[in-house]
Amino acid sequence: MHDSTAHEVHHAPPSSFLRKHVFSLDHKVIGKQYYALALVAVLVGMVLSWLMRLHLGWTSLAIPGLHLLSKTGAPGDVMTPEYYLQLMTMHATIMVFFVLTTAPFAAFGNYFLPIQVGAEDMPFPRFNMMSFWVTCTAFVVLVASFFVGDGPTLGGWTQYAPLSAVGSVAGPGEGMGVVLWASSIAIFCIGQLLGSLNFITTTLDMRTKGMSLWRLPITTWGWFVTSLMGLTAFAVLMPACILLILDHVAGTSFFVPSNLVLNDQLQPHAGGSTLLWQHLFWFFGHPEVYIAIVPGMGIVSHVLITNMRRPMLSHRTLIYSFGALAVLSYMVYGHHMFVSGMNPVSSIVFSFPTLIITIPSTIVVLIWIGSLYGSKLRTNTACLFSLGFISMFITGGISGFFLAQPSIDIMLHATYFVVGHFHMVMGVAAMFGIFAGTYFWFPKMYGRMMNETLGKIHFWLTFVGAYCIFMPFHYLGLAGNVRRYQAFVADYMQPLIPVHKFITVAALATGAAQLIFLYNLFYSRYRGAVAPANPWQATSLEWSTPSSPPPFDNFGGKLPTVYHDPYQYGVEGSSGDYVMQDSPEQIQSVRDEA
Amino acid sequence: MSDAGLTMEAHGHPPGMVVGLPPFTVPAKKMAMWLFIIADAATFAACLVVYGFLRNGSADWPRPFHSITNVALMTLILLTSSLTMLFGVRAAKAGDKALAFRWTMITALGGVLFALLHIREWLGLIGEGMTLFHNPWGNALFGSSFFAITGLHLTHVAGGVIALVVVGLRYKGGRFNASDLEITGLYWHFVDLVWMFVVPFVYLLNLGH
Amino acid sequence: MAKFFAITIIVIAIASAIPIVRHTWWLAPDISTHGAPIDEQMSETMAEAGVSFLVSQILLAIFIWRFSQPRPGGKIKNFPGGAMGLVIGAFLLVGTEVLALGAFGAKAWASIYFTPPAPNALPVQVQAGQFAFYFRYPGPDGKFGPIHPNLISETNENFYGIDQTHDADSKDDIVTAEMAIPVNREIQLLMHSKDVGHSFFVPELRIQQDFVPGLDLSMHFTATKIGRYEIVCTQLCGLGHYNMKAYLSVLSPEDFDAWMKKEAALQ
Ligand code: HEA
Ligand code: HEA
Ligand code: CUA
Ligand SMILES: [Cu+2]
């Protein structure tokens, strides 16, 4: 990152090393920092998933060196039941919060949103810097729980009370581990609130001349809608986490009812409610899953349009669908609680908006597929990942359609069907969004091209591998295989163990394929072919900067003026089949927007 | 395709800060304050939902308050301080710096007074044996949620007082302008508004017979 | 490349559907009286969603195949009907499916949750705790004695915290580690947890219901097939979660009475 320079809006580029690379105020540097954080986090999360998978396939297998990670968790290098759950909780927390919220949203959003709207920077660069460092602190706090007391919490990423609220009597990691987990998440919320604030004000206030809202690229809309969701979702999770911490350290009982007996000890708590935590968590949790996917949808649309050489059938319909997803996402959270013991009437009440939310999703998917028709598709790596995203999202979305019906959910809740569902949509589809963005924007971020051959190998292995891992999860779920089990001891689950072995092998192979990506990333960073100014013949403003990577003030002191809708492809322009947004050229044949 | 965007002119902003089309001509700082208020409102709403949920599910929810004198007085003070804030902002907009500063400080004073009364009330309740995890009247969560919600509000008041003093001084010193004062005022009105929700839920509902 | 990708998508889509069509892994056979609408709902959804799945994946593949090699100089074409057609299509297609399945599913759900248990249903209490289920039958008096949480003790094997010396109703209560029920008789299951959240899942019975600490919940069901089934815990409850299970024996009325006598003698 040596060539990126930082600045405050309307100030000279910084000179000190710290301001340039560490406490930088430049949104581009902050975006790269977020990307690096996500990369570290995804590696930790992925290694954890390998350990989990090895254990699920061969429960008594000794994994050489595991005792180095935790003495009590892996005596003789064999994972204990509680250690499995602790790793699982960390895997999920790291992946959901520190990878899927940071990479597609905070990393790419920070880097490209200001450029795409034609601004020098965000209006509050200091908040932006704080946002990253606060998030980074949250990550450190979370990882610290590996090394404290009896390790991280084992309560799952949903951290249901009272297991999470009564303290260490409930099991290893349920004392200090939970406090660290909840602190980490509360801190994380602050970071994302600061980020959302900047994203929204940038989108609304910092647009350059001629950049009306409808002329914003679809990626910008994705980030904008996401930050609107983040603003209220994280603001609810934060107090919930603080109340959970109070239950631990101040002796309150918000989430603990009376008369609980753990370990033959009557607990001193009284009067609280366990369902309350679930309501608060899922009120955040469901918007969160759309926070994870909507930026990906934006990136995928953007990459696809560029490589289809045509705009989507309707830019506005996509935007309206994003908006509908955001609004509906607040009304469906109860679908995680169908069999939780809440009033059964609520289950039906929550099931309808859940089914209805598939309509905007379907519209998005159909617009993608319909726009492919009659296009001039180029299948580079970025485009392949975008197409892969569509395939994965269809698969995972349709399994969501089963879960959305309470009467079917009786059979599928808490089984691997759910695990299959959410890995398809967020473990793979959203990840593919990150990959597509990386292959697409790398030339802009580092001035060099990524290696296409390696990229394609990476794509094929990941695409096929991911189906091999996550499709069988659905079958396991149908057969009643319960999730969050470290071993399968019930009689009826015995025949399913070979399937788990198959999945483990697939997961390890797919994981190994990610090393190709890492290699490509670092190799291309230093040795890749020098990128031309506009390698994909794209139209949006990020390709109008004077250099790659852009100078500290993005446009070299002269902000662009925007003359066109974002995606003028397939036109009879003087420079080819496209006209850039800031080109004053008149367009011959302009498609009208539906 | 319409080229409406091109008809737009920069509204006297420094070069490179060309603002987008109406209706979003709210300056960034003010918009940020509005967004903060939205997020903060969600936080308070969550706390009040927690409170309602617990109160609803409890058979022995205490109703320890016997008079509304104190809370009425506190409410009056906070409402008045909102009014004085309004005067301050109006004065600032009219360019009367000294007057605006004076009204801002009076507002801050109102906040201090409110906080003192609130702390006195807290001490009284603590004296009666109410803590975060225990109270002599019934469900212990009354104390937990009472202190959590009013504590969160009190933190906001304290933050508001500090902000008023700092912004007021800097406004007087010329570093901040009338719109900064207005933004601080926005926050102050929000804190006031939240109190209007806290009073019925946390006080009036728990008034003993 | 693109053609190969299109073929891959189609192969994966079809391969994914094969085990589902062949029921290689499928729901355990239903032994309950309320399960039929659930199973029907499941097959219905599987058929409709399965077709949607195949159609959309294959359409995706075909378009990738077809439009990755454009004729040189060819113009960009629009999908017939354009965006508006697709939006209307989505509303009609998914909308009707949502309404039909939603309404049908709501009925299935209602038949389980909104009907009261029969008055002659056999009450059985189940208590979940880390990491075992315990069951209690009321004995000849038909009444459960009160539970005293402070008496609950694994070491004294007083799993329920009952006080048989003082509470008259408790004297004949029978506590067991396995559940047995008579076939074709309605059971009213009274559920509570002594510590954290757990869940009661018997796939064959088409029942999954969480235990909520601090709340007493009730379910009712009738088993129609004699046999031995497993109850598993599906709510993460701590390190022994995976190992929290119990057997459920569905017995003929005579066998059930004999079992009850045997268990009573063991108390
Ligand atoms: C990126 C994340 C993401 C996304 C996008 C979604 C999308 C959806 N999810 Fe998912 N979900 C999760 C992440 C996500 N989910 C997670 C993490 C959990 C589990 C948390 C935990 O317990 O740990 C979960 C759990 C979960 C449950 C609870 C299950 C349970 O615990 O019992 C339910 C139930 O309704 C559900 C439903 C849905 C639905 C209806 C959609 C819809 O939005 C999907 C819509 C998309 C499509 C339908 C595909 C495209 C459409 C077509 C191709 C047209 C044709 C299709 C039909 C007519 C069906 N999800
Ligand atoms: C984004 C979310 C995400 C991702 C990516 C993954 C990835 C994986 N997950 Fe994870 N998982 C969860 C979220 C995720 N998971 C959640 C929420 C749970 C629930 C926990 C709970 O119950 O509480 C869970 C639980 C869970 C279980 C079930 C545990 C149980 O119930 O007992 C299993 C079991 O096999 C599993 C396996 C895997 C595997 C093999 C992978 C991977 O190995 C797949 C291969 C990896 C990739 C395809 C992506 C790699 C990406 C990169 C290398 C670079 C990306 C670049 C940047 C970020 C810059 N996961
Ligand atoms: Cu009990 Cu899981
Ligand atoms: Cu959800």
Short mmCIF file of N, CA, C and O in Angstrom, two decimals, chain A residues 85 154-155 160 170 257 260-261 264 274 309-310 313-314 339-341 344 347-348 355 358 366 369 372-374 376-377 391 395 402 405-406 408 410-411 413-414 456 460 467 475 478 484-486 489-492, chain C residues 1 5 8 12 16 27 41-42 45-46 53 57 63 67-68 74 76-79 83 86-87 94 98 109 130 149 153-155 194-195 203 206 208-210 212-213 230 233-238 241-242 247:
data_model
loop_
_atom_site.label_atom_id
_atom_site.label_comp_id
_atom_site.label_asym_id
_atom_site.label_seq_id
_atom_site.Cartn_x
_atom_site.Cartn_y
_atom_site.Cartn_z
N LEU A 85 -17.58 -26.91 20.07
CA LEU A 85 -18.59 -25.86 20.07
C LEU A 85 -17.95 -24.48 20.15
O LEU A 85 -18.45 -23.51 19.55
N LEU A 154 -19.07 -21.15 24.05
CA LEU A 154 -19.53 -22.27 23.22
C LEU A 154 -20.99 -22.12 22.82
O LEU A 154 -21.61 -23.04 22.32
N GLY A 155 -21.56 -20.92 23.02
CA GLY A 155 -23.01 -20.77 22.89
C GLY A 155 -23.54 -20.60 21.49
O GLY A 155 -24.72 -20.34 21.31
N TYR A 160 -27.88 -17.88 22.59
CA TYR A 160 -29.17 -17.90 23.28
C TYR A 160 -29.00 -17.88 24.79
O TYR A 160 -28.17 -18.59 25.35
N ALA A 170 -22.67 -22.80 33.35
CA ALA A 170 -23.32 -23.37 32.17
C ALA A 170 -22.35 -24.15 31.31
O ALA A 170 -22.77 -24.93 30.46
N PRO A 257 -34.61 -16.35 33.79
CA PRO A 257 -35.80 -16.45 34.63
C PRO A 257 -35.48 -17.03 36.00
O PRO A 257 -34.34 -17.41 36.28
N LEU A 260 -33.79 -21.47 38.12
CA LEU A 260 -33.00 -22.37 37.30
C LEU A 260 -32.03 -23.14 38.19
O LEU A 260 -31.46 -22.59 39.11
N VAL A 261 -31.88 -24.42 37.86
CA VAL A 261 -30.96 -25.25 38.63
C VAL A 261 -29.89 -25.77 37.69
O VAL A 261 -30.17 -26.55 36.79
N ASP A 264 -26.85 -28.71 40.04
CA ASP A 264 -27.45 -28.84 41.37
C ASP A 264 -27.43 -27.57 42.19
O ASP A 264 -27.70 -27.60 43.39
N THR A 274 -36.10 -15.44 28.68
CA THR A 274 -35.12 -15.98 27.73
C THR A 274 -35.51 -15.65 26.29
O THR A 274 -34.66 -15.46 25.45
N ARG A 309 -21.86 -6.19 -21.43
CA ARG A 309 -21.85 -5.06 -22.37
C ARG A 309 -23.25 -4.51 -22.60
O ARG A 309 -23.61 -4.16 -23.72
N ARG A 310 -24.03 -4.49 -21.57
CA ARG A 310 -25.35 -3.90 -21.68
C ARG A 310 -25.83 -3.55 -20.27
O ARG A 310 -25.39 -4.16 -19.30
N LEU A 313 -31.88 -4.90 -17.47
CA LEU A 313 -33.16 -4.57 -18.08
C LEU A 313 -33.77 -3.35 -17.41
O LEU A 313 -34.38 -2.52 -18.06
N SER A 314 -33.62 -3.27 -16.09
CA SER A 314 -34.09 -2.06 -15.42
C SER A 314 -33.25 -1.79 -14.19
O SER A 314 -33.25 -2.56 -13.24
N VAL A 339 -40.33 -22.53 16.32
CA VAL A 339 -40.59 -23.55 17.34
C VAL A 339 -39.96 -23.17 18.67
O VAL A 339 -39.69 -24.00 19.51
N SER A 340 -39.73 -21.87 18.86
CA SER A 340 -39.01 -21.43 20.05
C SER A 340 -39.90 -21.36 21.28
O SER A 340 -39.43 -21.08 22.36
N GLY A 341 -41.20 -21.56 21.10
CA GLY A 341 -42.08 -21.44 22.24
C GLY A 341 -42.76 -20.08 22.30
O GLY A 341 -43.50 -19.79 23.22
N PRO A 344 -47.77 -19.40 19.00
CA PRO A 344 -47.84 -20.00 17.65
C PRO A 344 -48.53 -19.11 16.63
O PRO A 344 -48.30 -19.27 15.43
N SER A 347 -46.00 -17.22 14.70
CA SER A 347 -45.31 -17.96 13.66
C SER A 347 -45.97 -17.73 12.32
O SER A 347 -45.30 -17.50 11.32
N ILE A 348 -47.30 -17.80 12.31
CA ILE A 348 -47.99 -17.59 11.04
C ILE A 348 -47.83 -16.15 10.60
O ILE A 348 -47.60 -15.86 9.42
N LEU A 355 -42.32 -15.21 3.34
CA LEU A 355 -42.57 -15.71 2.00
C LEU A 355 -42.57 -14.56 0.99
O LEU A 355 -42.09 -14.70 -0.13
N THR A 358 -39.37 -13.25 -0.60
CA THR A 358 -38.77 -13.95 -1.74
C THR A 358 -39.15 -13.25 -3.06
O THR A 358 -38.47 -13.46 -4.06
N LEU A 366 -34.42 -12.71 -11.50
CA LEU A 366 -34.97 -12.75 -12.86
C LEU A 366 -34.40 -11.62 -13.72
O LEU A 366 -34.16 -11.80 -14.91
N ILE A 369 -31.01 -12.82 -14.82
CA ILE A 369 -31.07 -13.85 -15.87
C ILE A 369 -31.62 -13.25 -17.15
O ILE A 369 -31.09 -13.46 -18.24
N LEU A 372 -29.17 -11.32 -19.16
CA LEU A 372 -28.18 -12.12 -19.88
C LEU A 372 -28.64 -12.34 -21.32
O LEU A 372 -27.85 -12.43 -22.25
N TYR A 373 -29.97 -12.43 -21.46
CA TYR A 373 -30.54 -12.67 -22.78
C TYR A 373 -30.13 -11.54 -23.72
O TYR A 373 -30.30 -10.36 -23.42
N GLY A 374 -29.61 -11.91 -24.85
CA GLY A 374 -29.27 -10.90 -25.85
C GLY A 374 -28.05 -10.08 -25.52
O GLY A 374 -27.82 -9.05 -26.14
N LYS A 376 -23.71 -9.63 -24.72
CA LYS A 376 -22.46 -10.10 -25.33
C LYS A 376 -21.52 -10.48 -24.20
O LYS A 376 -20.60 -9.75 -23.86
N LEU A 377 -21.80 -11.61 -23.63
CA LEU A 377 -21.17 -12.01 -22.38
C LEU A 377 -19.67 -12.29 -22.54
O LEU A 377 -19.28 -13.03 -23.44
N SER A 391 -26.12 -18.62 -9.32
CA SER A 391 -26.47 -20.02 -9.14
C SER A 391 -26.59 -20.38 -7.66
O SER A 391 -27.54 -21.03 -7.23
N THR A 395 -29.98 -21.47 -5.31
CA THR A 395 -30.04 -22.69 -4.50
C THR A 395 -30.34 -22.38 -3.04
O THR A 395 -31.26 -22.93 -2.44
N PHE A 402 -38.32 -23.18 1.91
CA PHE A 402 -38.84 -24.29 2.73
C PHE A 402 -38.95 -23.85 4.20
O PHE A 402 -39.96 -24.05 4.85
N GLN A 405 -41.83 -21.77 5.89
CA GLN A 405 -43.16 -22.28 6.21
C GLN A 405 -43.10 -23.00 7.54
O GLN A 405 -42.49 -24.05 7.67
N PRO A 406 -43.79 -22.44 8.54
CA PRO A 406 -43.64 -22.98 9.90
C PRO A 406 -43.89 -24.48 9.98
O PRO A 406 -43.19 -25.18 10.71
N ILE A 408 -43.34 -26.82 7.86
CA ILE A 408 -42.18 -27.60 7.39
C ILE A 408 -41.00 -27.38 8.30
O ILE A 408 -40.19 -28.27 8.54
N ILE A 410 -40.91 -27.26 11.33
CA ILE A 410 -40.91 -28.21 12.45
C ILE A 410 -39.91 -29.32 12.18
O ILE A 410 -39.21 -29.77 13.07
N MET A 411 -39.85 -29.76 10.93
CA MET A 411 -38.96 -30.86 10.60
C MET A 411 -37.53 -30.40 10.31
O MET A 411 -36.60 -31.18 10.42
N HIS A 413 -36.04 -27.21 11.28
CA HIS A 413 -35.37 -26.29 12.19
C HIS A 413 -34.24 -27.01 12.92
O HIS A 413 -34.37 -28.17 13.29
N ALA A 414 -33.15 -26.28 13.13
CA ALA A 414 -32.01 -26.81 13.87
C ALA A 414 -31.43 -28.08 13.26
O ALA A 414 -30.80 -28.86 13.95
N LYS A 456 -9.20 -18.53 -12.88
CA LYS A 456 -10.20 -19.48 -13.38
C LYS A 456 -10.07 -20.81 -12.66
O LYS A 456 -11.09 -21.44 -12.33
N TRP A 460 -13.14 -22.59 -10.64
CA TRP A 460 -13.72 -23.92 -10.87
C TRP A 460 -13.68 -24.77 -9.61
O TRP A 460 -14.68 -25.40 -9.25
N TYR A 467 -20.49 -26.62 -3.96
CA TYR A 467 -21.70 -27.45 -4.10
C TYR A 467 -21.51 -28.79 -3.41
O TYR A 467 -22.44 -29.31 -2.78
N TYR A 475 -29.41 -32.60 2.38
CA TYR A 475 -29.88 -33.99 2.51
C TYR A 475 -29.81 -34.44 3.96
O TYR A 475 -30.74 -35.07 4.46
N LEU A 478 -32.72 -33.13 5.82
CA LEU A 478 -33.97 -33.84 5.57
C LEU A 478 -34.02 -35.13 6.38
O LEU A 478 -35.06 -35.52 6.90
N ARG A 484 -25.04 -28.40 15.30
CA ARG A 484 -24.33 -28.10 16.54
C ARG A 484 -24.06 -29.35 17.38
O ARG A 484 -24.05 -29.30 18.60
N TYR A 485 -23.90 -30.49 16.69
CA TYR A 485 -23.50 -31.71 17.37
C TYR A 485 -22.04 -31.96 17.06
O TYR A 485 -21.64 -31.90 15.90
N GLN A 486 -21.26 -32.28 18.07
CA GLN A 486 -19.85 -32.53 17.79
C GLN A 486 -19.63 -33.97 17.35
O GLN A 486 -18.60 -34.32 16.80
N VAL A 489 -24.37 -39.48 17.76
CA VAL A 489 -24.51 -40.69 18.56
C VAL A 489 -25.89 -41.32 18.45
O VAL A 489 -26.05 -42.48 18.81
N ALA A 490 -26.87 -40.56 17.98
CA ALA A 490 -28.19 -41.15 17.87
C ALA A 490 -28.16 -42.28 16.83
O ALA A 490 -27.42 -42.21 15.85
N ASP A 491 -28.96 -43.31 17.07
CA ASP A 491 -28.93 -44.48 16.17
C ASP A 491 -29.25 -44.08 14.74
O ASP A 491 -28.61 -44.52 13.79
N TYR A 492 -30.28 -43.22 14.60
CA TYR A 492 -30.72 -42.94 13.22
C TYR A 492 -29.72 -42.06 12.47
O TYR A 492 -29.86 -41.88 11.26
N MET C 1 -15.08 -22.02 -22.50
CA MET C 1 -15.16 -21.80 -21.04
C MET C 1 -16.60 -21.63 -20.60
O MET C 1 -17.12 -22.30 -19.72
N PHE C 5 -19.01 -24.07 -18.49
CA PHE C 5 -19.65 -23.60 -17.26
C PHE C 5 -21.15 -23.89 -17.30
O PHE C 5 -21.74 -24.37 -16.32
N THR C 8 -21.71 -27.42 -16.60
CA THR C 8 -21.48 -27.71 -15.18
C THR C 8 -22.71 -27.34 -14.35
O THR C 8 -23.14 -28.11 -13.48
N ILE C 12 -24.74 -30.03 -12.19
CA ILE C 12 -24.86 -29.90 -10.73
C ILE C 12 -26.33 -29.83 -10.34
O ILE C 12 -26.77 -30.47 -9.38
N SER C 16 -27.97 -32.58 -8.06
CA SER C 16 -28.50 -32.20 -6.75
C SER C 16 -29.92 -32.71 -6.57
O SER C 16 -30.33 -33.03 -5.46
N LEU C 27 -37.25 -37.59 5.02
CA LEU C 27 -37.84 -37.57 6.33
C LEU C 27 -38.14 -38.99 6.78
O LEU C 27 -38.55 -39.82 5.99
N GLN C 41 -47.40 -30.88 2.70
CA GLN C 41 -46.85 -29.55 2.50
C GLN C 41 -45.42 -29.65 1.99
O GLN C 41 -45.00 -28.93 1.08
N MET C 42 -44.68 -30.59 2.58
CA MET C 42 -43.29 -30.78 2.21
C MET C 42 -43.19 -31.23 0.75
O MET C 42 -42.41 -30.65 -0.02
N THR C 45 -44.16 -28.37 -1.60
CA THR C 45 -43.10 -27.36 -1.71
C THR C 45 -41.93 -27.91 -2.50
O THR C 45 -41.34 -27.21 -3.33
N MET C 46 -41.60 -29.17 -2.23
CA MET C 46 -40.47 -29.78 -2.93
C MET C 46 -40.73 -29.78 -4.43
O MET C 46 -39.85 -29.46 -5.22
N PHE C 53 -36.27 -24.35 -9.03
CA PHE C 53 -34.82 -24.50 -8.94
C PHE C 53 -34.24 -24.95 -10.28
O PHE C 53 -33.35 -24.30 -10.83
N GLN C 57 -32.01 -22.56 -12.79
CA GLN C 57 -30.60 -22.90 -13.04
C GLN C 57 -30.37 -23.20 -14.52
O GLN C 57 -29.37 -22.76 -15.11
N PHE C 63 -28.65 -19.34 -21.10
CA PHE C 63 -28.32 -17.98 -21.52
C PHE C 63 -26.81 -17.78 -21.53
O PHE C 63 -26.27 -17.07 -22.38
N PHE C 67 -25.24 -16.75 -25.09
CA PHE C 67 -24.86 -15.36 -25.32
C PHE C 67 -23.40 -15.07 -25.02
O PHE C 67 -22.99 -13.92 -24.99
N SER C 68 -22.63 -16.13 -24.75
CA SER C 68 -21.21 -15.87 -24.54
C SER C 68 -20.46 -15.82 -25.86
O SER C 68 -19.30 -15.44 -25.90
N GLY C 74 -23.26 -7.93 -34.00
CA GLY C 74 -24.65 -8.09 -33.60
C GLY C 74 -25.04 -7.03 -32.57
O GLY C 74 -24.21 -6.49 -31.87
N ILE C 76 -27.27 -5.59 -29.21
CA ILE C 76 -27.82 -6.05 -27.94
C ILE C 76 -29.33 -6.16 -28.07
O ILE C 76 -29.99 -5.27 -28.59
N LYS C 77 -29.87 -7.29 -27.61
CA LYS C 77 -31.32 -7.45 -27.67
C LYS C 77 -31.89 -7.42 -26.25
O LYS C 77 -31.19 -7.68 -25.28
N ASN C 78 -33.14 -7.10 -26.16
CA ASN C 78 -33.80 -7.12 -24.85
C ASN C 78 -34.65 -8.37 -24.71
O ASN C 78 -35.25 -8.84 -25.67
N PHE C 79 -34.72 -8.86 -23.48
CA PHE C 79 -35.58 -10.00 -23.19
C PHE C 79 -37.01 -9.64 -23.56
O PHE C 79 -37.50 -8.57 -23.20
N ALA C 83 -38.22 -5.76 -18.45
CA ALA C 83 -38.23 -5.86 -16.99
C ALA C 83 -39.64 -5.97 -16.47
O ALA C 83 -39.91 -6.73 -15.55
N LEU C 86 -40.90 -9.40 -16.46
CA LEU C 86 -40.29 -10.25 -15.44
C LEU C 86 -40.85 -9.94 -14.05
O LEU C 86 -41.11 -10.84 -13.26
N VAL C 87 -41.04 -8.64 -13.80
CA VAL C 87 -41.59 -8.27 -12.49
C VAL C 87 -42.98 -8.85 -12.32
O VAL C 87 -43.31 -9.45 -11.30
N VAL C 94 -44.37 -16.33 -7.96
CA VAL C 94 -44.07 -16.49 -6.54
C VAL C 94 -45.27 -16.12 -5.70
O VAL C 94 -45.57 -16.77 -4.69
N VAL C 98 -46.75 -18.36 -2.94
CA VAL C 98 -46.72 -17.91 -1.55
C VAL C 98 -48.10 -18.00 -0.93
O VAL C 98 -48.28 -18.53 0.17
N TRP C 109 -50.36 -25.88 10.28
CA TRP C 109 -49.83 -25.37 11.55
C TRP C 109 -50.96 -25.27 12.58
O TRP C 109 -50.83 -25.67 13.73
N GLN C 130 -29.40 -30.22 31.58
CA GLN C 130 -28.10 -30.57 31.00
C GLN C 130 -27.71 -31.95 31.49
O GLN C 130 -27.49 -32.10 32.68
N PRO C 149 -37.72 -26.42 43.14
CA PRO C 149 -36.41 -26.31 42.48
C PRO C 149 -35.25 -26.50 43.45
O PRO C 149 -34.21 -27.04 43.07
N SER C 153 -31.76 -32.40 42.56
CA SER C 153 -30.39 -32.84 42.84
C SER C 153 -30.09 -34.09 42.05
O SER C 153 -30.81 -35.08 42.15
N GLU C 154 -29.05 -34.01 41.25
CA GLU C 154 -28.62 -35.19 40.50
C GLU C 154 -28.05 -36.21 41.46
O GLU C 154 -28.26 -37.41 41.31
N THR C 155 -27.31 -35.72 42.44
CA THR C 155 -26.62 -36.64 43.35
C THR C 155 -27.62 -37.48 44.14
O THR C 155 -27.41 -38.66 44.36
N LYS C 194 -35.20 -27.33 33.40
CA LYS C 194 -34.72 -26.95 34.73
C LYS C 194 -33.56 -25.98 34.65
O LYS C 194 -33.22 -25.32 35.62
N ASP C 195 -32.89 -25.92 33.49
CA ASP C 195 -31.75 -25.00 33.44
C ASP C 195 -31.76 -24.10 32.20
O ASP C 195 -32.23 -22.98 32.26
N PRO C 203 -38.29 -36.97 15.02
CA PRO C 203 -38.62 -36.80 13.60
C PRO C 203 -39.85 -37.61 13.19
O PRO C 203 -40.71 -37.09 12.48
N ARG C 206 -43.10 -36.00 13.94
CA ARG C 206 -43.30 -34.68 13.36
C ARG C 206 -43.45 -33.61 14.45
O ARG C 206 -44.30 -32.73 14.37
N GLN C 208 -41.21 -30.91 16.83
CA GLN C 208 -40.02 -30.26 17.37
C GLN C 208 -40.49 -29.04 18.16
O GLN C 208 -41.20 -28.19 17.62
N GLN C 209 -40.14 -28.98 19.41
CA GLN C 209 -40.58 -27.86 20.24
C GLN C 209 -39.49 -27.54 21.25
O GLN C 209 -39.00 -28.43 21.94
N ASP C 210 -39.13 -26.26 21.31
CA ASP C 210 -38.11 -25.85 22.29
C ASP C 210 -38.67 -25.85 23.70
O ASP C 210 -39.85 -25.56 23.91
N VAL C 212 -38.56 -23.72 27.01
CA VAL C 212 -38.20 -22.36 27.36
C VAL C 212 -38.07 -22.27 28.88
O VAL C 212 -39.05 -22.43 29.58
N PRO C 213 -36.87 -22.05 29.37
CA PRO C 213 -36.71 -21.94 30.82
C PRO C 213 -37.65 -20.86 31.36
O PRO C 213 -37.76 -19.79 30.76
N GLU C 230 -36.29 -42.31 18.80
CA GLU C 230 -35.36 -41.50 19.60
C GLU C 230 -35.84 -40.07 19.74
O GLU C 230 -36.31 -39.46 18.79
N CYS C 233 -32.19 -33.74 21.48
CA CYS C 233 -32.23 -32.33 21.84
C CYS C 233 -31.66 -31.53 20.68
O CYS C 233 -30.58 -31.81 20.20
N THR C 234 -32.40 -30.54 20.23
CA THR C 234 -31.94 -29.77 19.07
C THR C 234 -31.59 -28.33 19.40
O THR C 234 -31.30 -27.55 18.51
N GLN C 235 -31.67 -27.96 20.66
CA GLN C 235 -31.31 -26.60 21.02
C GLN C 235 -29.97 -26.64 21.75
O GLN C 235 -29.83 -27.34 22.74
N LEU C 236 -29.01 -25.87 21.24
CA LEU C 236 -27.67 -25.87 21.83
C LEU C 236 -27.75 -25.60 23.33
O LEU C 236 -28.25 -24.56 23.76
N CYS C 237 -27.30 -26.58 24.15
CA CYS C 237 -27.50 -26.44 25.58
C CYS C 237 -26.22 -26.63 26.36
O CYS C 237 -26.24 -26.68 27.58
N GLY C 238 -25.09 -26.73 25.65
CA GLY C 238 -23.83 -26.87 26.37
C GLY C 238 -23.02 -28.00 25.79
O GLY C 238 -23.33 -28.53 24.72
N HIS C 241 -24.64 -31.32 24.57
CA HIS C 241 -25.79 -31.19 23.67
C HIS C 241 -25.92 -32.38 22.72
O HIS C 241 -27.00 -32.95 22.56
N TYR C 242 -24.80 -32.78 22.11
CA TYR C 242 -24.84 -33.85 21.10
C TYR C 242 -25.30 -35.16 21.69
O TYR C 242 -25.77 -36.04 20.98
N TYR C 247 -34.94 -42.52 24.68
CA TYR C 247 -35.73 -43.38 23.82
C TYR C 247 -37.21 -43.18 24.08
O TYR C 247 -37.63 -42.90 25.21
#
